[in-house]
mmCIF file of C-alpha atoms in Angstrom:
data_model
loop_
_atom_site.group_PDB
_atom_site.id
_atom_site.type_symbol
_atom_site.label_atom_id
_atom_site.label_comp_id
_atom_site.label_asym_id
_atom_site.label_seq_id
_atom_site.Cartn_x
_atom_site.Cartn_y
_atom_site.Cartn_z
ATOM 1 C CA MET A 1 -11.062 140.556 -62.355
ATOM 2 C CA THR A 2 -8.139 142.980 -64.214
ATOM 3 C CA ASP A 3 -7.637 142.314 -67.931
ATOM 4 C CA GLU A 4 -3.851 142.079 -66.870
ATOM 5 C CA THR A 5 -2.409 138.781 -67.217
ATOM 6 C CA GLU A 6 0.261 137.564 -65.223
ATOM 7 C CA ILE A 7 3.832 136.286 -66.810
ATOM 8 C CA PRO A 8 5.150 133.640 -65.291
ATOM 9 C CA GLU A 9 8.265 134.630 -63.656
ATOM 10 C CA THR A 10 10.946 132.771 -64.932
ATOM 11 C CA PRO A 11 14.477 132.776 -64.788
ATOM 12 C CA GLU A 12 16.366 133.982 -68.015
ATOM 13 C CA ALA A 13 16.122 131.223 -70.823
ATOM 14 C CA GLU A 14 19.928 130.028 -70.601
ATOM 15 C CA ILE A 15 21.289 129.941 -74.416
ATOM 16 C CA ASP A 16 23.130 126.887 -75.037
ATOM 17 C CA VAL A 17 26.194 127.833 -76.306
ATOM 18 C CA ASP A 18 28.529 125.151 -77.546
ATOM 19 C CA PRO A 19 32.128 126.211 -77.032
ATOM 20 C CA ARG A 20 33.338 124.320 -80.445
ATOM 21 C CA ASP A 21 30.790 127.135 -82.484
ATOM 22 C CA VAL A 22 32.295 129.663 -80.438
ATOM 23 C CA GLU A 23 35.864 128.520 -81.969
ATOM 24 C CA ILE A 24 34.843 128.124 -85.191
ATOM 25 C CA ILE A 25 33.656 131.309 -85.366
ATOM 26 C CA THR A 26 36.710 133.075 -83.758
ATOM 27 C CA LEU A 27 38.919 130.813 -86.206
ATOM 28 C CA LYS A 28 36.851 132.149 -89.351
ATOM 29 C CA ASP A 29 37.174 135.591 -88.048
ATOM 30 C CA GLU A 30 41.019 134.795 -87.723
ATOM 31 C CA VAL A 31 41.301 133.122 -91.308
ATOM 32 C CA ALA A 32 39.084 136.346 -92.955
ATOM 33 C CA ASN A 33 41.588 138.947 -91.141
ATOM 34 C CA SER A 34 45.082 136.618 -92.209
ATOM 35 C CA LYS A 35 43.440 136.612 -95.952
ATOM 36 C CA ASP A 36 42.585 140.700 -95.743
ATOM 37 C CA ARG A 37 46.172 141.193 -94.755
ATOM 38 C CA LEU A 38 47.827 138.469 -97.363
ATOM 39 C CA LEU A 39 45.937 140.166 -99.877
ATOM 40 C CA ARG A 40 47.249 143.562 -98.930
ATOM 41 C CA LEU A 41 50.897 142.009 -98.831
ATOM 42 C CA ALA A 42 50.754 140.689 -102.002
ATOM 43 C CA ALA A 43 49.398 144.044 -103.556
ATOM 44 C CA GLU A 44 52.224 146.231 -101.717
ATOM 45 C CA MET A 45 54.955 143.429 -103.101
ATOM 46 C CA ASP A 46 53.427 143.886 -106.475
ATOM 47 C CA ASN A 47 53.466 147.791 -106.004
ATOM 48 C CA LEU A 48 57.244 147.413 -104.701
ATOM 49 C CA ARG A 49 58.359 145.210 -107.898
ATOM 50 C CA LYS A 50 57.071 147.616 -110.071
ATOM 51 C CA ARG A 51 58.727 150.619 -108.613
ATOM 52 C CA THR A 52 62.160 148.799 -108.336
ATOM 53 C CA GLU A 53 62.204 147.894 -111.723
ATOM 54 C CA ARG A 54 61.242 151.379 -112.531
ATOM 55 C CA GLU A 55 63.475 153.207 -110.657
ATOM 56 C CA LYS A 56 66.266 150.411 -112.440
ATOM 57 C CA ALA A 57 65.175 151.380 -116.003
ATOM 58 C CA GLU A 58 65.573 154.967 -115.343
ATOM 59 C CA ALA A 59 68.954 154.408 -113.297
ATOM 60 C CA THR A 60 69.842 152.580 -116.436
ATOM 61 C CA LEU A 61 69.175 154.872 -118.804
ATOM 62 C CA TYR A 62 70.386 158.073 -117.078
ATOM 63 C CA ALA A 63 73.788 156.342 -115.723
ATOM 64 C CA ALA A 64 75.802 157.672 -118.090
ATOM 65 C CA THR A 65 74.849 160.923 -117.706
ATOM 66 C CA ASN A 66 77.934 162.542 -116.013
ATOM 67 C CA PHE A 67 80.317 160.650 -117.776
ATOM 68 C CA ALA A 68 78.378 161.914 -121.093
ATOM 69 C CA GLY A 69 78.193 165.300 -119.913
ATOM 70 C CA ASP A 70 81.937 165.030 -119.753
ATOM 71 C CA LEU A 71 82.549 163.586 -122.751
ATOM 72 C CA LEU A 72 80.353 166.792 -124.966
ATOM 73 C CA PRO A 73 82.909 169.032 -125.167
ATOM 74 C CA VAL A 74 85.047 166.149 -127.290
ATOM 75 C CA ALA A 75 82.355 165.837 -129.273
ATOM 76 C CA ASP A 76 82.093 170.030 -129.760
ATOM 77 C CA ASN A 77 85.761 170.094 -130.518
ATOM 78 C CA LEU A 78 85.947 166.875 -133.082
ATOM 79 C CA GLY A 79 83.061 169.356 -134.941
ATOM 80 C CA ARG A 80 84.860 172.233 -134.958
ATOM 81 C CA ALA A 81 88.252 170.296 -135.942
ATOM 82 C CA LEU A 82 86.101 169.567 -138.904
ATOM 83 C CA GLN A 83 84.649 173.031 -139.501
ATOM 84 C CA ALA A 84 87.711 174.726 -139.515
ATOM 85 C CA LEU A 85 88.708 173.708 -143.189
ATOM 86 C CA PRO A 86 86.739 174.850 -145.648
ATOM 87 C CA GLU A 87 85.169 172.237 -148.183
ATOM 88 C CA GLU A 88 87.818 173.714 -151.316
ATOM 89 C CA GLU A 89 90.860 173.035 -148.689
ATOM 90 C CA ARG A 90 89.983 169.429 -148.311
ATOM 91 C CA GLU A 91 89.868 168.688 -152.222
ATOM 92 C CA HIS A 92 93.326 169.955 -152.627
ATOM 93 C CA ALA A 93 94.438 168.115 -149.577
ATOM 94 C CA GLY A 94 97.554 165.938 -149.426
ATOM 95 C CA GLU A 95 97.005 162.344 -148.811
ATOM 96 C CA ILE A 96 98.309 162.602 -145.188
ATOM 97 C CA GLU A 97 95.770 165.780 -144.364
ATOM 98 C CA ARG A 98 92.651 163.819 -146.011
ATOM 99 C CA ASN A 99 93.464 160.478 -143.902
ATOM 100 C CA LEU A 100 93.499 162.906 -140.870
ATOM 101 C CA ILE A 101 90.070 164.748 -141.642
ATOM 102 C CA THR A 102 88.740 160.733 -142.182
ATOM 103 C CA GLY A 103 90.071 160.068 -138.944
ATOM 104 C CA VAL A 104 88.797 162.959 -137.055
ATOM 105 C CA GLU A 105 85.086 162.513 -138.897
ATOM 106 C CA MET A 106 85.324 158.742 -138.213
ATOM 107 C CA THR A 107 85.990 159.298 -134.084
ATOM 108 C CA GLU A 108 83.481 161.946 -134.325
ATOM 109 C CA ARG A 109 80.734 159.281 -135.906
ATOM 110 C CA GLU A 110 82.067 156.675 -133.384
ATOM 111 C CA LEU A 111 81.434 159.043 -130.379
ATOM 112 C CA LEU A 112 78.003 160.153 -131.727
ATOM 113 C CA ASN A 113 77.283 156.285 -132.380
ATOM 114 C CA VAL A 114 77.785 155.590 -129.133
ATOM 115 C CA PHE A 115 75.669 158.239 -127.387
ATOM 116 C CA GLN A 116 72.626 156.852 -129.300
ATOM 117 C CA ARG A 117 73.542 153.287 -127.752
ATOM 118 C CA HIS A 118 73.196 154.787 -124.437
ATOM 119 C CA GLY A 119 70.388 156.299 -125.001
ATOM 120 C CA ILE A 120 71.741 159.959 -125.687
ATOM 121 C CA ARG A 121 70.662 161.928 -128.502
ATOM 122 C CA LYS A 122 71.878 165.099 -130.400
ATOM 123 C CA LEU A 123 68.496 167.393 -130.438
ATOM 124 C CA GLU A 124 67.401 168.459 -133.714
ATOM 125 C CA THR A 125 66.859 172.483 -133.557
ATOM 126 C CA VAL A 126 67.425 174.430 -136.105
ATOM 127 C CA GLY A 127 63.134 175.183 -137.913
ATOM 128 C CA GLN A 128 62.005 173.609 -134.336
ATOM 129 C CA LYS A 129 60.236 175.981 -132.193
ATOM 130 C CA PHE A 130 61.862 177.263 -129.084
ATOM 131 C CA ASP A 131 61.914 175.402 -126.189
ATOM 132 C CA PRO A 132 63.220 176.621 -123.083
ATOM 133 C CA ASN A 133 63.895 173.207 -121.658
ATOM 134 C CA PHE A 134 66.145 172.286 -124.436
ATOM 135 C CA HIS A 135 67.261 175.360 -125.838
ATOM 136 C CA GLN A 136 69.029 178.515 -124.754
ATOM 137 C CA ALA A 137 68.500 181.465 -126.566
ATOM 138 C CA ILE A 138 72.277 183.395 -127.407
ATOM 139 C CA TYR A 139 70.459 185.886 -129.563
ATOM 140 C CA GLU A 140 67.555 187.034 -131.665
ATOM 141 C CA VAL A 141 67.348 187.072 -135.372
ATOM 142 C CA PRO A 142 64.942 189.776 -137.261
ATOM 143 C CA THR A 143 62.998 187.553 -139.821
ATOM 144 C CA ASN A 144 60.018 187.511 -141.652
ATOM 145 C CA GLU A 145 60.998 184.438 -143.313
ATOM 146 C CA LYS A 146 60.040 182.193 -140.306
ATOM 147 C CA PRO A 147 57.205 182.894 -137.262
ATOM 148 C CA PRO A 148 58.697 184.599 -134.132
ATOM 149 C CA GLY A 149 59.842 181.886 -131.806
ATOM 150 C CA THR A 150 61.483 179.628 -134.442
ATOM 151 C CA VAL A 151 65.556 178.576 -134.220
ATOM 152 C CA MET A 152 67.279 179.855 -136.979
ATOM 153 C CA GLN A 153 70.912 178.791 -136.485
ATOM 154 C CA GLU A 154 72.493 176.548 -133.819
ATOM 155 C CA MET A 155 75.833 177.471 -131.930
ATOM 156 C CA GLN A 156 75.826 174.529 -130.081
ATOM 157 C CA ALA A 157 74.409 171.698 -130.356
ATOM 158 C CA GLY A 158 72.129 170.493 -127.497
ATOM 159 C CA PHE A 159 72.050 166.670 -126.151
ATOM 160 C CA ALA A 160 69.550 164.982 -124.125
ATOM 161 C CA VAL A 161 69.231 161.427 -122.539
ATOM 162 C CA GLY A 162 65.750 160.232 -122.625
ATOM 163 C CA ASP A 163 63.361 162.893 -121.670
ATOM 164 C CA ARG A 164 66.151 164.660 -119.985
ATOM 165 C CA CYS A 165 67.944 167.519 -121.235
ATOM 166 C CA LEU A 166 71.635 166.688 -120.893
ATOM 167 C CA ARG A 167 73.280 170.141 -122.462
ATOM 168 C CA PRO A 168 70.326 173.042 -123.988
ATOM 169 C CA ALA A 169 71.502 173.989 -127.639
ATOM 170 C CA MET A 170 72.580 177.475 -127.833
ATOM 171 C CA VAL A 171 70.508 179.214 -130.450
ATOM 172 C CA GLY A 172 69.240 182.105 -132.800
ATOM 173 C CA VAL A 173 65.973 182.976 -132.435
ATOM 174 C CA ALA A 174 63.854 184.281 -134.754
ATOM 175 C CA LYS A 175 61.819 187.780 -133.735
ATOM 176 C CA ALA A 176 59.249 189.669 -135.799
ATOM 177 C CA ALA A 177 61.651 192.417 -138.317
ATOM 178 C CA ASN A 178 60.223 195.747 -137.843
#
């Protein structure tokens, strides 16, 4: 006698699979895939909405840039017109001249107010540290009063729109006196 026990040969056990169970599993997979696609699509749409809002805000902010750039020489000329008449001359000016000066001052103020309403601001430069993004150095001023790299004088005003430079200010910058 051998220790081997014979296993009777039987045909492979047939697994009884209900076609409804297969269909349920298939449908569950389809639902999971559809849910995943839906969530991804919703996230993509949310990102698109946010990007569109950001681009719209930037477009609104920077829309007047070209037009404002064209108006900057007008603001410069109004400022020059007011600087052309010294204070002592203004005091002795006649009524017509005083009215003209007042009109030019009001026009300059209104132009700067319109710029401000559209996010365009005049750069403050004198006493600030030189920033090549917003300043254009025209000359150097030898001095020991201020640290080197400090803006000492402004020759032409600079303007910015939002965080972008519309026109750099033309300035004189301090350098160490020898």
